[in-house]
Amino acid sequence: MNQGISTQRVPLRQFSVPLSATRRGARLARLLATEKLLAWELPLDPARLIVAELATNAALHGRVPGRSFRLALSVIPPGTLRIEVTDTRGDRLPVSPRRTLGGHAESGYGLLLVEDLADRWGVRCGPVPSKTVWAELDLVP
C-alpha cells in the first residue's frame, strides 16, 4: 500500500557535506564530488564542472561570514544525478543567465555553463535564510 510516498524520488545513493564558504571550500567541493562520482562509477563530466560552478557561486555570491555552504549529491531513479549547493544567502537568487546577460556582462557565465550542461536546473528557497541551487543530469539516455 502506497501511503503517499513516491518511491521514484527516493535516492539510491546520497552524499552531503558542509564546506567553508571560501575558494578553498569550493575547490574541496569539486574534489569530494570527483571522489564520490568515481566511487559510484559515474561519469565525471559534466557533473564535476557543474559542482565547481555552483560551489564557486556559493563561496563568492552566497557567502555569509561564519556560515558554510552544503554540497549534496544523490542518484535518484530511474537514473538521475542531482547536484545541490545550499548557501545562506536566500536574499540573492540567481536567475537564468540567458535573460540577464548582455553583450558587456562581466559575470553570470558560470550559470550559463550550468544551464548548457545540465538537463535541468533551478533554485529552491528556504528554509530561511537559505537557498539551494540544483542541477540534474540524466544518467540513462
mmCIF file with all atom_site columns, C-alpha atoms in Angstrom:
data_model
loop_
_atom_site.group_PDB
_atom_site.id
_atom_site.type_symbol
_atom_site.label_atom_id
_atom_site.label_alt_id
_atom_site.label_comp_id
_atom_site.label_asym_id
_atom_site.label_entity_id
_atom_site.label_seq_id
_atom_site.pdbx_PDB_ins_code
_atom_site.Cartn_x
_atom_site.Cartn_y
_atom_site.Cartn_z
_atom_site.occupancy
_atom_site.B_iso_or_equiv
_atom_site.pdbx_formal_charge
_atom_site.auth_seq_id
_atom_site.auth_comp_id
_atom_site.auth_asym_id
_atom_site.auth_atom_id
_atom_site.pdbx_PDB_model_num
ATOM 1   C CA . MET A 1 1   ? 0.000  0.000  0.000   1.00 0.00 ? 1   MET A CA 1
ATOM 2   C CA . ASN A 1 2   ? 1.422  3.362  -1.039  1.00 0.00 ? 2   ASN A CA 1
ATOM 3   C CA . GLN A 1 3   ? 0.875  5.974  1.648   1.00 0.00 ? 3   GLN A CA 1
ATOM 4   C CA . GLY A 1 4   ? 1.720  8.994  -0.471  1.00 0.00 ? 4   GLY A CA 1
ATOM 5   C CA . ILE A 1 5   ? 5.479  8.468  -0.509  1.00 0.00 ? 5   ILE A CA 1
ATOM 6   C CA . SER A 1 6   ? 6.830  8.410  -4.027  1.00 0.00 ? 6   SER A CA 1
ATOM 7   C CA . THR A 1 7   ? 9.402  5.677  -4.438  1.00 0.00 ? 7   THR A CA 1
ATOM 8   C CA . GLN A 1 8   ? 10.558 7.260  -7.682  1.00 0.00 ? 8   GLN A CA 1
ATOM 9   C CA . ARG A 1 9   ? 12.327 10.119 -5.861  1.00 0.00 ? 9   ARG A CA 1
ATOM 10  C CA . VAL A 1 10  ? 13.878 8.112  -3.034  1.00 0.00 ? 10  VAL A CA 1
ATOM 11  C CA . PRO A 1 11  ? 17.635 8.379  -3.595  1.00 0.00 ? 11  PRO A CA 1
ATOM 12  C CA . LEU A 1 12  ? 19.569 5.248  -4.448  1.00 0.00 ? 12  LEU A CA 1
ATOM 13  C CA . ARG A 1 13  ? 22.766 6.938  -3.257  1.00 0.00 ? 13  ARG A CA 1
ATOM 14  C CA . GLN A 1 14  ? 23.352 10.090 -1.224  1.00 0.00 ? 14  GLN A CA 1
ATOM 15  C CA . PHE A 1 15  ? 26.269 12.246 -0.145  1.00 0.00 ? 15  PHE A CA 1
ATOM 16  C CA . SER A 1 16  ? 26.160 15.539 1.728   1.00 0.00 ? 16  SER A CA 1
ATOM 17  C CA . VAL A 1 17  ? 28.862 17.655 3.331   1.00 0.00 ? 17  VAL A CA 1
ATOM 18  C CA . PRO A 1 18  ? 29.127 21.180 4.783   1.00 0.00 ? 18  PRO A CA 1
ATOM 19  C CA . LEU A 1 19  ? 32.045 23.233 3.461   1.00 0.00 ? 19  LEU A CA 1
ATOM 20  C CA . SER A 1 20  ? 33.507 26.618 4.296   1.00 0.00 ? 20  SER A CA 1
ATOM 21  C CA . ALA A 1 21  ? 32.168 29.385 2.074   1.00 0.00 ? 21  ALA A CA 1
ATOM 22  C CA . THR A 1 22  ? 35.613 30.149 0.682   1.00 0.00 ? 22  THR A CA 1
ATOM 23  C CA . ARG A 1 23  ? 37.531 29.460 -2.515  1.00 0.00 ? 23  ARG A CA 1
ATOM 24  C CA . ARG A 1 24  ? 39.178 26.583 -0.668  1.00 0.00 ? 24  ARG A CA 1
ATOM 25  C CA . GLY A 1 25  ? 35.740 25.177 0.241   1.00 0.00 ? 25  GLY A CA 1
ATOM 26  C CA . ALA A 1 26  ? 34.643 25.450 -3.395  1.00 0.00 ? 26  ALA A CA 1
ATOM 27  C CA . ARG A 1 27  ? 37.769 23.586 -4.516  1.00 0.00 ? 27  ARG A CA 1
ATOM 28  C CA . LEU A 1 28  ? 37.166 20.916 -1.881  1.00 0.00 ? 28  LEU A CA 1
ATOM 29  C CA . ALA A 1 29  ? 33.568 20.534 -3.126  1.00 0.00 ? 29  ALA A CA 1
ATOM 30  C CA . ARG A 1 30  ? 34.870 19.706 -6.607  1.00 0.00 ? 30  ARG A CA 1
ATOM 31  C CA . LEU A 1 31  ? 37.458 17.256 -5.244  1.00 0.00 ? 31  LEU A CA 1
ATOM 32  C CA . LEU A 1 32  ? 34.956 15.486 -2.977  1.00 0.00 ? 32  LEU A CA 1
ATOM 33  C CA . ALA A 1 33  ? 32.410 15.279 -5.791  1.00 0.00 ? 33  ALA A CA 1
ATOM 34  C CA . THR A 1 34  ? 35.052 13.762 -8.059  1.00 0.00 ? 34  THR A CA 1
ATOM 35  C CA . GLU A 1 35  ? 35.881 11.114 -5.439  1.00 0.00 ? 35  GLU A CA 1
ATOM 36  C CA . LYS A 1 36  ? 32.209 10.307 -4.873  1.00 0.00 ? 36  LYS A CA 1
ATOM 37  C CA . LEU A 1 37  ? 31.471 10.046 -8.609  1.00 0.00 ? 37  LEU A CA 1
ATOM 38  C CA . LEU A 1 38  ? 34.430 7.685  -9.033  1.00 0.00 ? 38  LEU A CA 1
ATOM 39  C CA . ALA A 1 39  ? 33.237 5.574  -6.081  1.00 0.00 ? 39  ALA A CA 1
ATOM 40  C CA . TRP A 1 40  ? 29.746 5.415  -7.575  1.00 0.00 ? 40  TRP A CA 1
ATOM 41  C CA . GLU A 1 41  ? 31.245 4.580  -11.001 1.00 0.00 ? 41  GLU A CA 1
ATOM 42  C CA . LEU A 1 42  ? 29.549 7.572  -12.642 1.00 0.00 ? 42  LEU A CA 1
ATOM 43  C CA . PRO A 1 43  ? 30.963 9.800  -15.383 1.00 0.00 ? 43  PRO A CA 1
ATOM 44  C CA . LEU A 1 44  ? 32.998 12.697 -14.008 1.00 0.00 ? 44  LEU A CA 1
ATOM 45  C CA . ASP A 1 45  ? 31.964 15.269 -16.564 1.00 0.00 ? 45  ASP A CA 1
ATOM 46  C CA . PRO A 1 46  ? 29.900 17.325 -16.802 1.00 0.00 ? 46  PRO A CA 1
ATOM 47  C CA . ALA A 1 47  ? 28.986 16.741 -13.123 1.00 0.00 ? 47  ALA A CA 1
ATOM 48  C CA . ARG A 1 48  ? 32.241 17.995 -11.633 1.00 0.00 ? 48  ARG A CA 1
ATOM 49  C CA . LEU A 1 49  ? 32.106 21.113 -13.821 1.00 0.00 ? 49  LEU A CA 1
ATOM 50  C CA . ILE A 1 50  ? 28.618 21.858 -12.528 1.00 0.00 ? 50  ILE A CA 1
ATOM 51  C CA . VAL A 1 51  ? 29.723 21.255 -8.924  1.00 0.00 ? 51  VAL A CA 1
ATOM 52  C CA . ALA A 1 52  ? 32.675 23.600 -9.449  1.00 0.00 ? 52  ALA A CA 1
ATOM 53  C CA . GLU A 1 53  ? 30.453 26.400 -10.781 1.00 0.00 ? 53  GLU A CA 1
ATOM 54  C CA . LEU A 1 54  ? 27.727 26.059 -8.139  1.00 0.00 ? 54  LEU A CA 1
ATOM 55  C CA . ALA A 1 55  ? 30.233 25.783 -5.275  1.00 0.00 ? 55  ALA A CA 1
ATOM 56  C CA . THR A 1 56  ? 32.188 28.794 -6.546  1.00 0.00 ? 56  THR A CA 1
ATOM 57  C CA . ASN A 1 57  ? 28.963 30.806 -6.743  1.00 0.00 ? 57  ASN A CA 1
ATOM 58  C CA . ALA A 1 58  ? 28.101 29.796 -3.169  1.00 0.00 ? 58  ALA A CA 1
ATOM 59  C CA . ALA A 1 59  ? 31.544 30.862 -1.963  1.00 0.00 ? 59  ALA A CA 1
ATOM 60  C CA . LEU A 1 60  ? 31.558 34.161 -3.864  1.00 0.00 ? 60  LEU A CA 1
ATOM 61  C CA . HIS A 1 61  ? 27.933 35.297 -4.033  1.00 0.00 ? 61  HIS A CA 1
ATOM 62  C CA . GLY A 1 62  ? 26.215 33.269 -1.306  1.00 0.00 ? 62  GLY A CA 1
ATOM 63  C CA . ARG A 1 63  ? 28.798 33.822 1.382   1.00 0.00 ? 63  ARG A CA 1
ATOM 64  C CA . VAL A 1 64  ? 27.794 34.987 4.840   1.00 0.00 ? 64  VAL A CA 1
ATOM 65  C CA . PRO A 1 65  ? 30.762 35.360 7.217   1.00 0.00 ? 65  PRO A CA 1
ATOM 66  C CA . GLY A 1 66  ? 30.883 32.464 9.636   1.00 0.00 ? 66  GLY A CA 1
ATOM 67  C CA . ARG A 1 67  ? 28.411 30.351 7.668   1.00 0.00 ? 67  ARG A CA 1
ATOM 68  C CA . SER A 1 68  ? 29.135 27.369 5.456   1.00 0.00 ? 68  SER A CA 1
ATOM 69  C CA . PHE A 1 69  ? 27.513 26.033 2.319   1.00 0.00 ? 69  PHE A CA 1
ATOM 70  C CA . ARG A 1 70  ? 26.404 22.442 1.742   1.00 0.00 ? 70  ARG A CA 1
ATOM 71  C CA . LEU A 1 71  ? 27.137 20.202 -1.218  1.00 0.00 ? 71  LEU A CA 1
ATOM 72  C CA . ALA A 1 72  ? 24.740 17.316 -1.759  1.00 0.00 ? 72  ALA A CA 1
ATOM 73  C CA . LEU A 1 73  ? 24.861 14.643 -4.449  1.00 0.00 ? 73  LEU A CA 1
ATOM 74  C CA . SER A 1 74  ? 22.220 11.997 -4.958  1.00 0.00 ? 74  SER A CA 1
ATOM 75  C CA . VAL A 1 75  ? 21.308 9.407  -7.531  1.00 0.00 ? 75  VAL A CA 1
ATOM 76  C CA . ILE A 1 76  ? 17.564 9.074  -7.930  1.00 0.00 ? 76  ILE A CA 1
ATOM 77  C CA . PRO A 1 77  ? 15.618 6.588  -10.052 1.00 0.00 ? 77  PRO A CA 1
ATOM 78  C CA . PRO A 1 78  ? 15.407 5.911  -12.890 1.00 0.00 ? 78  PRO A CA 1
ATOM 79  C CA . GLY A 1 79  ? 18.912 7.287  -13.373 1.00 0.00 ? 79  GLY A CA 1
ATOM 80  C CA . THR A 1 80  ? 19.389 10.929 -12.465 1.00 0.00 ? 80  THR A CA 1
ATOM 81  C CA . LEU A 1 81  ? 22.299 12.573 -10.709 1.00 0.00 ? 81  LEU A CA 1
ATOM 82  C CA . ARG A 1 82  ? 21.102 15.523 -8.639  1.00 0.00 ? 82  ARG A CA 1
ATOM 83  C CA . ILE A 1 83  ? 23.619 18.139 -7.529  1.00 0.00 ? 83  ILE A CA 1
ATOM 84  C CA . GLU A 1 84  ? 22.591 20.624 -4.851  1.00 0.00 ? 84  GLU A CA 1
ATOM 85  C CA . VAL A 1 85  ? 24.503 23.506 -3.328  1.00 0.00 ? 85  VAL A CA 1
ATOM 86  C CA . THR A 1 86  ? 22.830 25.271 -0.410  1.00 0.00 ? 86  THR A CA 1
ATOM 87  C CA . ASP A 1 87  ? 24.049 28.601 0.950   1.00 0.00 ? 87  ASP A CA 1
ATOM 88  C CA . THR A 1 88  ? 22.719 31.081 3.497   1.00 0.00 ? 88  THR A CA 1
ATOM 89  C CA . ARG A 1 89  ? 22.026 33.987 1.144   1.00 0.00 ? 89  ARG A CA 1
ATOM 90  C CA . GLY A 1 90  ? 18.390 33.335 0.316   1.00 0.00 ? 90  GLY A CA 1
ATOM 91  C CA . ASP A 1 91  ? 18.033 37.029 -0.479  1.00 0.00 ? 91  ASP A CA 1
ATOM 92  C CA . ARG A 1 92  ? 20.324 36.685 -3.528  1.00 0.00 ? 92  ARG A CA 1
ATOM 93  C CA . LEU A 1 93  ? 18.642 34.382 -6.032  1.00 0.00 ? 93  LEU A CA 1
ATOM 94  C CA . PRO A 1 94  ? 20.277 33.501 -9.328  1.00 0.00 ? 94  PRO A CA 1
ATOM 95  C CA . VAL A 1 95  ? 18.226 33.906 -12.465 1.00 0.00 ? 95  VAL A CA 1
ATOM 96  C CA . SER A 1 96  ? 18.584 32.344 -15.868 1.00 0.00 ? 96  SER A CA 1
ATOM 97  C CA . PRO A 1 97  ? 21.703 33.901 -17.370 1.00 0.00 ? 97  PRO A CA 1
ATOM 98  C CA . ARG A 1 98  ? 20.126 33.955 -20.815 1.00 0.00 ? 98  ARG A CA 1
ATOM 99  C CA . ARG A 1 99  ? 17.710 36.612 -19.525 1.00 0.00 ? 99  ARG A CA 1
ATOM 100 C CA . THR A 1 100 ? 20.302 38.780 -17.809 1.00 0.00 ? 100 THR A CA 1
ATOM 101 C CA . LEU A 1 101 ? 23.485 38.611 -19.854 1.00 0.00 ? 101 LEU A CA 1
ATOM 102 C CA . GLY A 1 102 ? 24.074 41.454 -22.225 1.00 0.00 ? 102 GLY A CA 1
ATOM 103 C CA . GLY A 1 103 ? 26.910 41.902 -24.616 1.00 0.00 ? 103 GLY A CA 1
ATOM 104 C CA . HIS A 1 104 ? 29.015 43.522 -21.885 1.00 0.00 ? 104 HIS A CA 1
ATOM 105 C CA . ALA A 1 105 ? 28.310 41.311 -18.860 1.00 0.00 ? 105 ALA A CA 1
ATOM 106 C CA . GLU A 1 106 ? 31.290 40.610 -16.624 1.00 0.00 ? 106 GLU A CA 1
ATOM 107 C CA . SER A 1 107 ? 29.710 37.798 -14.614 1.00 0.00 ? 107 SER A CA 1
ATOM 108 C CA . GLY A 1 108 ? 26.998 35.172 -14.920 1.00 0.00 ? 108 GLY A CA 1
ATOM 109 C CA . TYR A 1 109 ? 28.871 32.914 -17.308 1.00 0.00 ? 109 TYR A CA 1
ATOM 110 C CA . GLY A 1 110 ? 29.161 30.137 -14.713 1.00 0.00 ? 110 GLY A CA 1
ATOM 111 C CA . LEU A 1 111 ? 25.396 29.719 -14.582 1.00 0.00 ? 111 LEU A CA 1
ATOM 112 C CA . LEU A 1 112 ? 25.298 29.861 -18.371 1.00 0.00 ? 112 LEU A CA 1
ATOM 113 C CA . LEU A 1 113 ? 27.632 26.862 -18.326 1.00 0.00 ? 113 LEU A CA 1
ATOM 114 C CA . VAL A 1 114 ? 25.404 25.087 -15.790 1.00 0.00 ? 114 VAL A CA 1
ATOM 115 C CA . GLU A 1 115 ? 22.362 25.808 -17.936 1.00 0.00 ? 115 GLU A CA 1
ATOM 116 C CA . ASP A 1 116 ? 24.082 24.376 -21.007 1.00 0.00 ? 116 ASP A CA 1
ATOM 117 C CA . LEU A 1 117 ? 25.486 21.258 -19.299 1.00 0.00 ? 117 LEU A CA 1
ATOM 118 C CA . ALA A 1 118 ? 22.599 20.243 -17.028 1.00 0.00 ? 118 ALA A CA 1
ATOM 119 C CA . ASP A 1 119 ? 19.430 18.585 -18.223 1.00 0.00 ? 119 ASP A CA 1
ATOM 120 C CA . ARG A 1 120 ? 17.525 20.688 -15.685 1.00 0.00 ? 120 ARG A CA 1
ATOM 121 C CA . TRP A 1 121 ? 18.483 23.286 -13.079 1.00 0.00 ? 121 TRP A CA 1
ATOM 122 C CA . GLY A 1 122 ? 16.740 25.662 -10.736 1.00 0.00 ? 122 GLY A CA 1
ATOM 123 C CA . VAL A 1 123 ? 16.578 27.318 -7.347  1.00 0.00 ? 123 VAL A CA 1
ATOM 124 C CA . ARG A 1 124 ? 14.627 26.290 -4.255  1.00 0.00 ? 124 ARG A CA 1
ATOM 125 C CA . CYS A 1 125 ? 14.153 28.854 -1.480  1.00 0.00 ? 125 CYS A CA 1
ATOM 126 C CA . GLY A 1 126 ? 14.312 28.023 2.210   1.00 0.00 ? 126 GLY A CA 1
ATOM 127 C CA . PRO A 1 127 ? 14.424 27.239 4.891   1.00 0.00 ? 127 PRO A CA 1
ATOM 128 C CA . VAL A 1 128 ? 15.084 30.876 5.727   1.00 0.00 ? 128 VAL A CA 1
ATOM 129 C CA . PRO A 1 129 ? 17.686 32.283 5.281   1.00 0.00 ? 129 PRO A CA 1
ATOM 130 C CA . SER A 1 130 ? 18.975 29.734 2.763   1.00 0.00 ? 130 SER A CA 1
ATOM 131 C CA . LYS A 1 131 ? 18.519 28.791 -0.870  1.00 0.00 ? 131 LYS A CA 1
ATOM 132 C CA . THR A 1 132 ? 19.505 25.712 -2.838  1.00 0.00 ? 132 THR A CA 1
ATOM 133 C CA . VAL A 1 133 ? 20.699 25.848 -6.418  1.00 0.00 ? 133 VAL A CA 1
ATOM 134 C CA . TRP A 1 134 ? 20.285 22.436 -8.012  1.00 0.00 ? 134 TRP A CA 1
ATOM 135 C CA . ALA A 1 135 ? 21.099 20.755 -11.298 1.00 0.00 ? 135 ALA A CA 1
ATOM 136 C CA . GLU A 1 136 ? 20.160 17.345 -12.648 1.00 0.00 ? 136 GLU A CA 1
ATOM 137 C CA . LEU A 1 137 ? 21.933 15.120 -15.132 1.00 0.00 ? 137 LEU A CA 1
ATOM 138 C CA . ASP A 1 138 ? 20.190 12.196 -16.777 1.00 0.00 ? 138 ASP A CA 1
ATOM 139 C CA . LEU A 1 139 ? 22.490 9.178  -16.488 1.00 0.00 ? 139 LEU A CA 1
ATOM 140 C CA . VAL A 1 140 ? 20.492 6.970  -18.832 1.00 0.00 ? 140 VAL A CA 1
ATOM 141 C CA . PRO A 1 141 ? 19.519 8.050  -22.354 1.00 0.00 ? 141 PRO A CA 1
#
